[in-house]
Coordinates of C-alpha atoms in Angstrom, one line a residue:
Chain A
X1 CA 93.3 109.9 74.7
X2 CA 93.5 106.9 77.1
X3 CA 95.6 106.0 80.2
X4 CA 97.5 103.3 81.9
X5 CA 97.4 103.0 85.7
X6 CA 100.1 100.9 87.4
X7 CA 99.0 98.5 90.1
X8 CA 102.2 96.6 90.5
X9 CA 105.8 97.3 89.3
X10 CA 107.8 94.5 90.9
X11 CA 108.9 91.1 89.7
X12 CA 107.9 87.8 91.2
X13 CA 108.6 88.2 94.9
X14 CA 106.8 91.2 96.4
X15 CA 109.1 93.5 98.3
X16 CA 109.5 97.1 99.6
X17 CA 105.8 97.6 99.3
X18 CA 106.0 96.9 95.6
X19 CA 103.5 94.5 94.0
X20 CA 103.6 92.0 91.2
X21 CA 102.6 93.1 87.7
X22 CA 99.2 94.5 86.9
X23 CA 98.0 97.5 85.0
X24 CA 94.7 99.1 84.1
X25 CA 94.2 100.5 80.6
X26 CA 91.3 103.0 80.6
X27 CA 89.6 104.5 77.6
X28 CA 86.3 106.4 77.3
X29 CA 84.6 103.1 76.4
X30 CA 86.6 100.3 78.1
X31 CA 88.5 99.4 81.2
X32 CA 91.0 96.6 80.4
X33 CA 93.2 94.8 82.9
X34 CA 96.7 93.8 81.7
X35 CA 98.1 91.0 83.9
X36 CA 96.8 90.4 87.4
X37 CA 99.5 89.5 90.0
X38 CA 98.6 88.7 93.5
X39 CA 96.9 91.6 95.3
X40 CA 95.7 93.3 92.2
X41 CA 92.2 93.6 93.5
X42 CA 93.5 95.1 96.7
X43 CA 95.6 97.6 94.8
X44 CA 92.5 98.5 92.7
X45 CA 90.6 99.4 95.9
X46 CA 93.6 101.4 97.2
X47 CA 93.8 103.4 94.0
X48 CA 90.0 103.7 93.5
X49 CA 89.8 101.8 90.3
X50 CA 86.2 100.9 89.5
X51 CA 86.7 97.1 89.2
X52 CA 83.2 96.5 88.0
X53 CA 84.0 98.3 84.7
X54 CA 86.7 95.8 83.7
X55 CA 85.4 94.0 80.6
X56 CA 88.5 92.3 79.2
X57 CA 91.6 90.9 81.0
X58 CA 94.8 90.2 79.0
X59 CA 97.3 87.9 80.7
X60 CA 100.8 87.9 79.1
X61 CA 101.9 84.5 80.4
X62 CA 101.4 82.0 83.2
X63 CA 104.1 82.9 85.6
X64 CA 102.4 83.4 88.9
X65 CA 103.4 87.1 89.4
X66 CA 101.3 87.8 86.3
X67 CA 98.1 85.9 87.2
X68 CA 97.9 84.7 90.8
X69 CA 95.5 87.6 91.6
X70 CA 93.0 86.5 88.9
X71 CA 91.1 83.8 90.8
X72 CA 90.4 86.3 93.7
X73 CA 89.3 89.0 91.3
X74 CA 87.0 86.7 89.5
X75 CA 85.5 85.4 92.7
X76 CA 85.0 88.9 94.1
X77 CA 83.2 89.9 91.0
X78 CA 80.7 87.1 91.6
X79 CA 80.3 88.0 95.3
X80 CA 79.7 91.6 94.3
X81 CA 76.8 90.5 92.1
X82 CA 78.4 91.2 88.7
X83 CA 76.2 90.2 85.7
X84 CA 78.1 91.5 82.7
X85 CA 80.3 89.1 80.7
X86 CA 84.1 89.0 81.4
X87 CA 86.6 88.1 78.7
X88 CA 90.0 86.7 79.6
X89 CA 92.8 86.3 77.0
X90 CA 95.9 84.3 77.8
X91 CA 98.2 81.6 76.5
X92 CA 98.4 78.3 78.4
X93 CA 95.8 76.4 80.4
X94 CA 94.4 79.3 82.4
X95 CA 90.8 78.1 81.9
X96 CA 91.6 74.8 83.5
X97 CA 93.4 76.5 86.4
X98 CA 90.6 78.9 87.2
X99 CA 87.8 76.4 86.7
X100 CA 89.5 73.8 88.9
X101 CA 89.6 76.4 91.7
X102 CA 86.0 77.5 91.3
X103 CA 84.9 73.9 91.2
X104 CA 86.8 73.1 94.4
X105 CA 84.9 75.9 96.2
X106 CA 81.6 74.9 94.5
X107 CA 81.4 78.5 93.4
X108 CA 78.7 79.4 90.9
X109 CA 79.1 82.7 89.1
X110 CA 76.3 85.1 88.4
X111 CA 78.0 86.2 85.2
X112 CA 79.6 84.6 82.2
X113 CA 83.3 84.0 82.0
X114 CA 84.8 83.6 78.5
X115 CA 88.3 82.3 78.1
X116 CA 90.1 83.1 74.9
X117 CA 93.3 81.1 74.2
X118 CA 96.1 83.0 72.7
X119 CA 98.2 80.8 70.4
X120 CA 99.7 83.3 67.9
X121 CA 100.4 86.9 67.3
X122 CA 97.3 88.6 66.0
X123 CA 94.2 90.8 66.6
X124 CA 92.4 90.0 69.9
X125 CA 89.8 92.7 69.7
X126 CA 88.8 95.0 66.9
X127 CA 86.0 97.5 67.7
X128 CA 85.0 100.8 66.3
X129 CA 87.3 102.8 68.5
X130 CA 89.9 100.4 69.9
X131 CA 92.0 97.6 68.6
X132 CA 94.0 95.2 70.8
X133 CA 96.7 93.0 69.2
X134 CA 99.2 90.6 70.7
X135 CA 102.7 89.8 69.8
X136 CA 105.1 87.2 71.0
X137 CA 108.0 88.1 73.3
X138 CA 111.0 85.9 74.2
X139 CA 110.6 84.5 77.7
X140 CA 111.2 81.2 79.5
X141 CA 107.6 80.2 78.8
X142 CA 105.2 81.3 76.0
X143 CA 104.6 85.0 76.6
X144 CA 102.9 87.8 74.7
X145 CA 102.9 91.6 74.6
X146 CA 99.8 93.6 73.9
X147 CA 99.3 96.6 71.7
X148 CA 96.3 98.9 72.3
X149 CA 95.4 101.3 69.5
X150 CA 92.8 104.0 69.9
X151 CA 91.7 104.3 66.3
X152 CA 92.0 107.5 64.4
X153 CA 88.8 109.5 64.9
X154 CA 86.8 110.8 61.8
X155 CA 87.7 114.3 60.5
X156 CA 85.8 117.1 62.2
X157 CA 83.4 119.2 60.0
X158 CA 83.5 123.0 60.3
X159 CA 79.8 124.0 60.5
X160 CA 80.3 127.5 59.1
X161 CA 82.3 126.3 56.1
X162 CA 80.0 123.6 54.9
X163 CA 77.2 126.1 55.0
X164 CA 79.3 128.6 53.0
X165 CA 80.1 125.9 50.4
X166 CA 76.5 124.7 50.5
X167 CA 77.4 120.9 50.8
X168 CA 74.3 118.7 51.3
X169 CA 73.9 116.9 54.7
X170 CA 73.8 113.5 52.9
X171 CA 77.6 113.9 52.1
X172 CA 78.7 114.7 55.7
X173 CA 79.7 111.1 56.5
X174 CA 81.9 111.0 53.4
X175 CA 83.5 114.3 54.5
X176 CA 84.4 112.9 57.9
X177 CA 86.1 110.0 56.1
X178 CA 88.2 112.6 54.1
X179 CA 86.4 112.6 50.7
X180 CA 86.4 115.8 48.5
X181 CA 82.9 117.0 47.4
X182 CA 82.3 117.5 43.6
X183 CA 79.4 119.6 42.5
X184 CA 77.3 118.7 39.5
X185 CA 79.1 121.4 37.5
X186 CA 82.4 119.6 38.2
X187 CA 83.7 122.1 40.7
X188 CA 85.7 120.3 43.5
X189 CA 85.4 121.4 47.1
X190 CA 88.6 120.0 48.7
X191 CA 88.0 118.1 52.0
X192 CA 90.6 120.1 53.9
X193 CA 88.7 123.4 53.1
X194 CA 85.7 122.2 55.2
X195 CA 87.1 119.8 57.8
X196 CA 89.8 119.5 60.4
X197 CA 92.1 116.5 60.9
X198 CA 91.4 114.4 64.0
X199 CA 94.4 113.7 66.3
X200 CA 96.5 110.8 65.1
X201 CA 95.8 107.4 66.5
X202 CA 97.2 106.7 69.9
X203 CA 99.2 103.5 70.7
X204 CA 100.2 101.9 74.0
X205 CA 102.4 98.8 73.8
X206 CA 102.9 96.5 76.8
X207 CA 105.9 94.2 76.2
X208 CA 105.2 91.5 78.9
X209 CA 108.2 89.7 80.2
X210 CA 111.0 89.3 77.7
X211 CA 114.6 89.0 77.0
X212 CA 116.0 91.9 74.9
X213 CA 114.4 91.2 71.5
X214 CA 115.0 93.4 68.5
X215 CA 112.2 91.9 66.5
X216 CA 109.8 93.7 68.9
X217 CA 110.7 97.0 67.2
X218 CA 108.3 96.2 64.4
X219 CA 105.4 95.8 66.8
X220 CA 106.0 98.9 69.0
X221 CA 107.3 101.2 66.3
X222 CA 106.0 104.7 66.7
X223 CA 103.9 103.9 69.8
X224 CA 103.1 106.9 72.0
X225 CA 103.8 104.9 75.2
X226 CA 105.7 101.6 75.7
X227 CA 106.0 99.6 78.9
X228 CA 109.1 97.4 78.9
X229 CA 110.3 95.2 81.8
X230 CA 113.7 96.0 83.3
X231 CA 114.1 93.4 85.9
X232 CA 117.8 94.2 86.3
X233 CA 120.3 97.0 85.8
X234 CA 122.8 96.5 83.0
X235 CA 125.6 95.2 85.2
X236 CA 123.5 92.1 85.6
X237 CA 123.0 91.6 81.9
X238 CA 124.1 88.0 81.9
X239 CA 121.7 87.1 84.7
X240 CA 119.0 88.9 82.8
X241 CA 119.6 87.0 79.7
X242 CA 119.8 83.6 81.4
X243 CA 116.5 84.3 83.1
X244 CA 114.8 85.7 79.9
X245 CA 114.6 89.2 81.4
X246 CA 115.9 92.6 80.3
X247 CA 118.0 95.3 81.7
X248 CA 117.2 99.0 81.9
X249 CA 119.7 99.9 79.2
X250 CA 118.3 97.2 76.9
X251 CA 114.7 98.5 77.3
X252 CA 115.9 102.0 76.5
X253 CA 117.8 100.8 73.4
X254 CA 114.7 99.1 72.1
X255 CA 112.6 102.3 72.7
X256 CA 115.1 104.3 70.8
X257 CA 115.3 102.0 67.9
X258 CA 111.5 101.9 67.7
X259 CA 111.2 105.7 67.9
X260 CA 108.5 105.6 70.6
X261 CA 107.2 108.6 72.5
X262 CA 107.7 107.6 76.1
X263 CA 109.1 104.6 77.9
X264 CA 107.8 103.2 81.1
X265 CA 110.0 100.7 82.9
X266 CA 109.0 98.1 85.6
X267 CA 109.1 94.5 86.8
X268 CA 112.0 95.3 89.1
X269 CA 113.8 92.5 90.9
X270 CA 113.3 92.4 94.6
X271 CA 117.1 92.7 95.0
X272 CA 116.8 96.4 94.4
X273 CA 115.4 98.5 97.2
X274 CA 115.8 101.8 95.4
X275 CA 114.9 102.4 91.8
X276 CA 116.5 105.7 90.8
X277 CA 119.4 103.9 89.0
X278 CA 117.0 102.3 86.6
X279 CA 115.8 105.6 85.4
X280 CA 119.3 107.1 85.2
X281 CA 120.6 104.2 83.2
X282 CA 117.8 104.2 80.7
X283 CA 117.8 107.9 80.2
X284 CA 121.4 107.8 79.1
X285 CA 120.1 106.0 76.0
X286 CA 116.5 107.2 75.8
X287 CA 115.7 110.4 77.6
X288 CA 111.9 110.1 77.9
X289 CA 112.0 107.2 80.3
X290 CA 110.0 106.9 83.5
X291 CA 109.7 104.4 86.4
X292 CA 106.2 102.8 86.3
X293 CA 105.1 104.0 89.7
X294 CA 102.2 102.2 91.5
X295 CA 99.1 104.2 91.7
X296 CA 100.2 106.6 89.0
X297 CA 98.2 107.0 85.7
X298 CA 100.2 107.7 82.5
X299 CA 98.4 109.2 79.6
X300 CA 98.8 107.8 76.1
Chain B
X1 CA 103.4 79.9 125.7
X2 CA 102.8 80.5 122.0
X3 CA 101.1 83.2 119.9
X4 CA 98.7 83.8 117.0
X5 CA 99.3 86.7 114.7
X6 CA 96.5 87.9 112.5
X7 CA 97.3 88.6 108.8
X8 CA 93.7 89.0 107.6
X9 CA 90.4 89.4 109.4
X10 CA 88.0 90.0 106.6
X11 CA 85.7 87.6 104.7
X12 CA 85.9 86.9 100.9
X13 CA 85.9 90.4 99.3
X14 CA 88.8 92.5 100.7
X15 CA 87.6 95.9 101.9
X16 CA 88.5 98.8 104.1
X17 CA 92.1 97.7 104.1
X18 CA 91.1 94.4 105.7
X19 CA 92.5 91.2 104.1
X20 CA 91.1 87.7 103.7
X21 CA 91.8 85.1 106.3
X22 CA 95.4 84.1 107.3
X23 CA 97.1 83.6 110.7
X24 CA 100.5 82.7 111.9
X25 CA 100.8 80.4 114.9
X26 CA 104.3 80.7 116.5
X27 CA 105.8 78.5 119.1
X28 CA 109.4 78.2 120.2
X29 CA 109.9 75.3 117.8
X30 CA 107.5 75.9 114.9
X31 CA 105.9 78.5 112.7
X32 CA 102.6 77.4 111.4
X33 CA 100.4 79.2 108.9
X34 CA 96.6 78.8 109.2
X35 CA 94.8 79.6 106.0
X36 CA 96.4 81.7 103.3
X37 CA 94.1 84.2 101.7
X38 CA 95.3 86.4 98.8
X39 CA 98.0 88.8 99.9
X40 CA 99.1 86.7 102.9
X41 CA 102.8 86.9 101.8
X42 CA 102.5 90.7 101.5
X43 CA 101.0 90.9 105.0
X44 CA 103.8 88.8 106.3
X45 CA 106.4 91.2 105.0
X46 CA 104.4 94.2 106.4
X47 CA 104.3 92.6 109.9
X48 CA 107.9 91.3 109.7
X49 CA 107.0 87.6 110.0
X50 CA 109.9 85.4 109.0
X51 CA 108.3 83.5 106.2
X52 CA 111.1 81.1 105.8
X53 CA 110.4 79.6 109.2
X54 CA 107.0 78.3 108.2
X55 CA 107.1 74.5 108.1
X56 CA 103.4 73.5 108.1
X57 CA 100.4 75.2 106.5
X58 CA 96.9 74.2 107.5
X59 CA 94.1 75.2 105.1
X60 CA 90.6 75.0 106.5
X61 CA 88.7 74.7 103.2
X62 CA 88.9 75.5 99.5
X63 CA 87.0 78.8 99.4
X64 CA 89.4 81.3 97.7
X65 CA 89.6 83.7 100.6
X66 CA 91.3 80.9 102.6
X67 CA 93.9 79.7 100.0
X68 CA 94.3 82.1 97.0
X69 CA 97.5 83.4 98.6
X70 CA 99.1 79.9 98.7
X71 CA 100.4 79.6 95.1
X72 CA 102.2 82.9 95.5
X73 CA 103.8 82.0 98.8
X74 CA 104.9 78.6 97.5
X75 CA 106.5 80.2 94.4
X76 CA 108.2 82.9 96.4
X77 CA 109.7 80.3 98.7
X78 CA 111.2 78.7 95.6
X79 CA 112.6 82.0 94.3
X80 CA 114.0 82.8 97.7
X81 CA 116.0 79.6 97.5
X82 CA 114.2 77.6 100.3
X83 CA 115.5 74.1 100.7
X84 CA 113.5 72.8 103.7
X85 CA 110.4 70.7 103.3
X86 CA 107.0 72.3 103.4
X87 CA 103.9 70.4 104.6
X88 CA 100.5 71.5 103.5
X89 CA 97.3 70.0 105.1
X90 CA 93.9 70.6 103.5
X91 CA 90.6 69.0 102.4
X92 CA 89.8 68.9 98.7
X93 CA 92.0 68.9 95.6
X94 CA 94.6 71.5 96.7
X95 CA 97.5 69.4 95.4
X96 CA 96.0 69.3 91.9
X97 CA 95.3 73.1 92.0
X98 CA 98.8 74.0 93.1
X99 CA 100.6 71.5 90.8
X100 CA 98.6 72.6 87.7
X101 CA 99.7 76.2 88.3
X102 CA 103.4 75.3 88.9
X103 CA 103.3 73.1 85.8
X104 CA 101.8 76.0 83.7
X105 CA 104.7 78.2 84.7
X106 CA 107.2 75.4 84.2
X107 CA 108.3 76.1 87.7
X108 CA 110.7 73.7 89.5
X109 CA 111.0 74.0 93.2
X110 CA 114.3 73.8 95.1
X111 CA 112.5 72.3 98.1
X112 CA 110.0 69.4 98.6
X113 CA 106.3 70.1 98.9
X114 CA 104.2 67.5 100.8
X115 CA 100.4 67.7 100.5
X116 CA 98.4 65.9 103.2
X117 CA 94.8 65.3 102.4
X118 CA 92.4 65.9 105.4
X119 CA 89.4 63.6 105.1
X120 CA 88.3 63.2 108.8
X121 CA 88.7 64.7 112.2
X122 CA 91.9 63.5 113.8
X123 CA 95.5 64.2 114.7
X124 CA 97.6 65.9 112.0
X125 CA 100.8 66.3 113.8
X126 CA 102.0 64.9 117.1
X127 CA 105.4 65.9 118.3
X128 CA 107.2 66.1 121.6
X129 CA 106.0 69.5 122.4
X130 CA 103.0 70.3 120.1
X131 CA 100.0 68.4 118.8
X132 CA 97.8 69.7 116.0
X133 CA 94.3 68.1 115.5
X134 CA 91.5 69.0 113.1
X135 CA 87.8 68.8 113.6
X136 CA 84.9 69.3 111.1
X137 CA 82.9 72.5 111.1
X138 CA 79.6 73.0 109.3
X139 CA 80.1 75.1 106.2
X140 CA 78.9 75.1 102.6
X141 CA 81.8 72.9 101.5
X142 CA 83.9 70.5 103.6
X143 CA 85.7 72.6 106.2
X144 CA 87.9 72.0 109.2
X145 CA 89.0 73.7 112.4
X146 CA 92.4 73.2 113.9
X147 CA 93.4 72.7 117.5
X148 CA 96.9 73.5 118.6
X149 CA 98.0 72.0 121.9
X150 CA 101.3 72.9 123.5
X151 CA 101.9 69.8 125.6
X152 CA 102.3 69.9 129.3
X153 CA 105.9 70.2 130.1
X154 CA 107.6 67.8 132.6
X155 CA 107.6 68.7 136.3
X156 CA 110.5 70.8 137.3
X157 CA 113.0 69.3 139.7
X158 CA 114.1 71.4 142.7
X159 CA 117.9 70.9 142.8
X160 CA 118.3 71.6 146.5
X161 CA 115.6 69.3 147.6
X162 CA 116.6 66.3 145.6
X163 CA 120.1 66.7 147.1
X164 CA 118.5 66.9 150.6
X165 CA 116.5 63.8 150.0
X166 CA 119.4 62.1 148.3
X167 CA 117.6 60.8 145.3
X168 CA 119.8 59.1 142.7
X169 CA 120.2 60.8 139.3
X170 CA 118.9 57.7 137.5
X171 CA 115.4 58.5 138.9
X172 CA 115.3 62.1 137.7
X173 CA 113.3 61.3 134.5
X174 CA 110.7 59.5 136.5
X175 CA 110.5 62.4 138.9
X176 CA 109.8 64.8 136.0
X177 CA 106.9 62.5 135.0
X178 CA 105.4 62.8 138.5
X179 CA 106.5 59.5 140.1
X180 CA 107.2 59.2 143.9
X181 CA 110.5 57.8 145.0
X182 CA 110.5 54.8 147.3
X183 CA 113.7 54.1 149.2
X184 CA 114.9 50.5 149.8
X185 CA 113.7 50.8 153.4
X186 CA 110.1 51.5 152.1
X187 CA 110.2 55.2 152.9
X188 CA 108.3 57.2 150.3
X189 CA 109.5 60.6 149.0
X190 CA 106.4 62.3 147.6
X191 CA 107.0 63.7 144.1
X192 CA 105.5 67.1 145.1
X193 CA 108.2 67.5 147.9
X194 CA 111.0 67.7 145.3
X195 CA 109.4 69.0 142.1
X196 CA 107.2 71.8 140.9
X197 CA 104.2 71.4 138.6
X198 CA 104.7 72.7 135.0
X199 CA 102.2 75.2 133.7
X200 CA 99.1 73.5 132.3
X201 CA 99.0 72.7 128.6
X202 CA 98.1 75.6 126.4
X203 CA 95.4 75.3 123.7
X204 CA 94.5 77.4 120.7
X205 CA 91.5 76.4 118.6
X206 CA 90.8 77.9 115.2
X207 CA 87.2 77.2 114.1
X208 CA 87.5 77.8 110.3
X209 CA 84.3 79.0 108.6
X210 CA 81.2 77.6 110.2
X211 CA 77.5 78.0 110.9
X212 CA 76.8 78.1 114.6
X213 CA 77.4 74.5 115.6
X214 CA 77.1 73.3 119.2
X215 CA 79.0 70.1 118.6
X216 CA 82.2 72.2 118.4
X217 CA 82.0 72.7 122.2
X218 CA 83.6 69.3 122.7
X219 CA 86.6 70.2 120.5
X220 CA 87.3 73.6 122.0
X221 CA 86.3 73.0 125.6
X222 CA 88.7 74.7 128.0
X223 CA 90.9 76.1 125.3
X224 CA 92.9 79.2 126.4
X225 CA 92.2 81.0 123.1
X226 CA 89.6 80.4 120.5
X227 CA 89.2 82.1 117.1
X228 CA 85.6 81.9 115.7
X229 CA 84.3 83.6 112.6
X230 CA 81.6 86.3 113.0
X231 CA 80.8 87.2 109.4
X232 CA 77.6 89.1 110.5
X233 CA 76.0 90.8 113.5
X234 CA 73.2 89.0 115.0
X235 CA 70.4 91.0 113.3
X236 CA 71.6 89.2 110.1
X237 CA 71.3 85.7 111.7
X238 CA 69.2 84.4 108.9
X239 CA 71.6 85.4 106.2
X240 CA 74.4 84.0 108.3
X241 CA 72.7 80.6 108.6
X242 CA 71.8 80.5 104.9
X243 CA 75.4 81.1 104.0
X244 CA 76.9 78.8 106.6
X245 CA 78.4 81.6 108.6
X246 CA 78.0 82.8 112.2
X247 CA 77.0 85.9 114.0
X248 CA 79.0 87.6 116.7
X249 CA 76.5 86.6 119.4
X250 CA 76.6 83.0 118.3
X251 CA 80.4 82.9 118.5
X252 CA 80.2 84.3 122.0
X253 CA 77.5 81.7 123.0
X254 CA 79.7 78.9 121.9
X255 CA 82.7 80.4 123.7
X256 CA 80.6 80.6 126.9
X257 CA 79.3 77.1 126.6
X258 CA 82.8 75.7 126.0
X259 CA 84.3 77.7 128.9
X260 CA 87.2 79.0 126.9
X261 CA 89.7 81.6 128.2
X262 CA 89.5 84.2 125.5
X263 CA 87.6 84.6 122.2
X264 CA 89.0 86.2 119.1
X265 CA 86.4 87.1 116.4
X266 CA 87.0 87.8 112.7
X267 CA 86.0 87.0 109.0
X268 CA 83.9 90.2 108.9
X269 CA 81.7 90.8 106.0
X270 CA 82.7 93.6 103.7
X271 CA 79.3 95.2 104.3
X272 CA 80.7 96.5 107.7
X273 CA 83.0 99.4 107.6
X274 CA 83.4 99.6 111.4
X275 CA 83.8 96.6 113.7
X276 CA 83.1 98.0 117.2
X277 CA 79.6 96.5 117.2
X278 CA 80.9 93.0 116.8
X279 CA 82.9 93.3 120.0
X280 CA 80.0 95.0 121.9
X281 CA 77.5 92.3 120.8
X282 CA 79.8 89.4 121.7
X283 CA 80.8 90.9 125.1
X284 CA 77.1 90.9 126.2
X285 CA 77.4 87.1 126.2
X286 CA 81.1 86.5 126.7
X287 CA 83.1 89.3 128.2
X288 CA 86.6 88.2 127.2
X289 CA 86.1 88.8 123.4
X290 CA 88.4 90.7 121.1
X291 CA 88.4 91.7 117.5
X292 CA 91.1 89.8 115.7
X293 CA 93.1 92.8 114.5
X294 CA 95.6 92.5 111.6
X295 CA 99.2 92.7 112.6
X296 CA 98.4 92.0 116.3
X297 CA 99.8 88.9 118.1
X298 CA 97.6 87.2 120.7
X299 CA 99.3 85.1 123.3
X300 CA 97.9 81.7 124.2

């Protein structure tokens, strides 16, 4: 199980105490930051996020409301004495942008900063327990979504049963992987007799900024939790399309087509003071929809 | 009379709900922004500052806590449909930094942005009613303070008295400038008989980031209000000096030497949760000292 904590749910111009996009994805082993709008570090303090644990930052695209908080966060890490590496993934010239600012301030970092340039859909990180992939969305500039998969755990051995069946300890690893055990006399001990299935792998998909784009279905299919932008209500569908954004109804339609578990919506235009209508509109199409609320953690 | 509103009073790492440096200087004719740390635009909304009125921005130096909020503010102005020119003054490659970010987002502005490079002490703006000058401070990188002078108003004509003395209307402008009136018969009408003095010119001096620097006295001498950084208390004087910052006592000593009216202190290190000691320490040397408090306007 892992979680997503919302730091900002607004679109470009901050308003009504809503902040530009940023989210923290926390697992037992990692703290990831997804986008980093202005004020993200201040929101982290407000919501008691342990900033120092952030190891990887994924930036969907280089519109300011998704990365203008990054230079401040990086600098604060340095001033706070961070020594662990920091990995930043993004399309576009983010490295040049950050390095130019650090150079202007003659700022030396006590830690190493690694920039990873995203140029295509693919796997960004593949570790024992977590995989992070990116996929292209349809926005005014190059933009990516991110898919976080907490890998399926090994099967769980039932201590009493393996004793009863007298299976040697050297075979335990194979059992966890799902193998049957065959005795020298040919007798087969079926794996499911002595192990229990682990929970299925958990998936969170973050769809960045995007126009309604049906091809995203194949990336987010079956995800437990999906975040999709809904900059506008559906009566502003034309504006949404012209600006490469989505409406609440469109996000819900995509969630329904992809058969996801739960839909989070955000990136609301500053023209909307109240957000209730976004939830109402989306729920007409996809019941399990929720407003991405700042400071709230959603479990995957 | 004009005013200074504090948007941020902390040093580089935001803490205890204190924000990095930014101030608004408001006159009847202008709204100036002085430094623009991360979150400045959000603070402006919180304190109901009319952002759209800002015409000139003065950046003291290119450490992030003094300008990381600028790209967001500039972008928001564009999204809000601003059409009036914006003038930005700073040392260092600020133009390159901002333009690289706007280019990465393929952002076109509906208004004109003018960058003015500060390379020496001097006059930045000289208008009928307001003059803005800059002076060099002593910091780790090139840094400037700013001096705002609301020019002396013309003398005020007493309508009854000029009638009584029968002075022709063509001479009124000279009267406002302080000239005596001489009749054809040689009789002199003293200016002070028919006019009243205007209030003296008002001065606000913002000292940027700086080590204790006695040469600043000549720039801030006699100012009505001075803002001076006090990153540390005086028992951290060595740290302050090594980092090109000042202590509370040092700021007060400078204010006393310069004979200023009132001293505002800020840019507090995140190591201090409470700020009372800063005021206490400074007041031992210079009584009229106040903590620069976020959201508060100080009249000059």
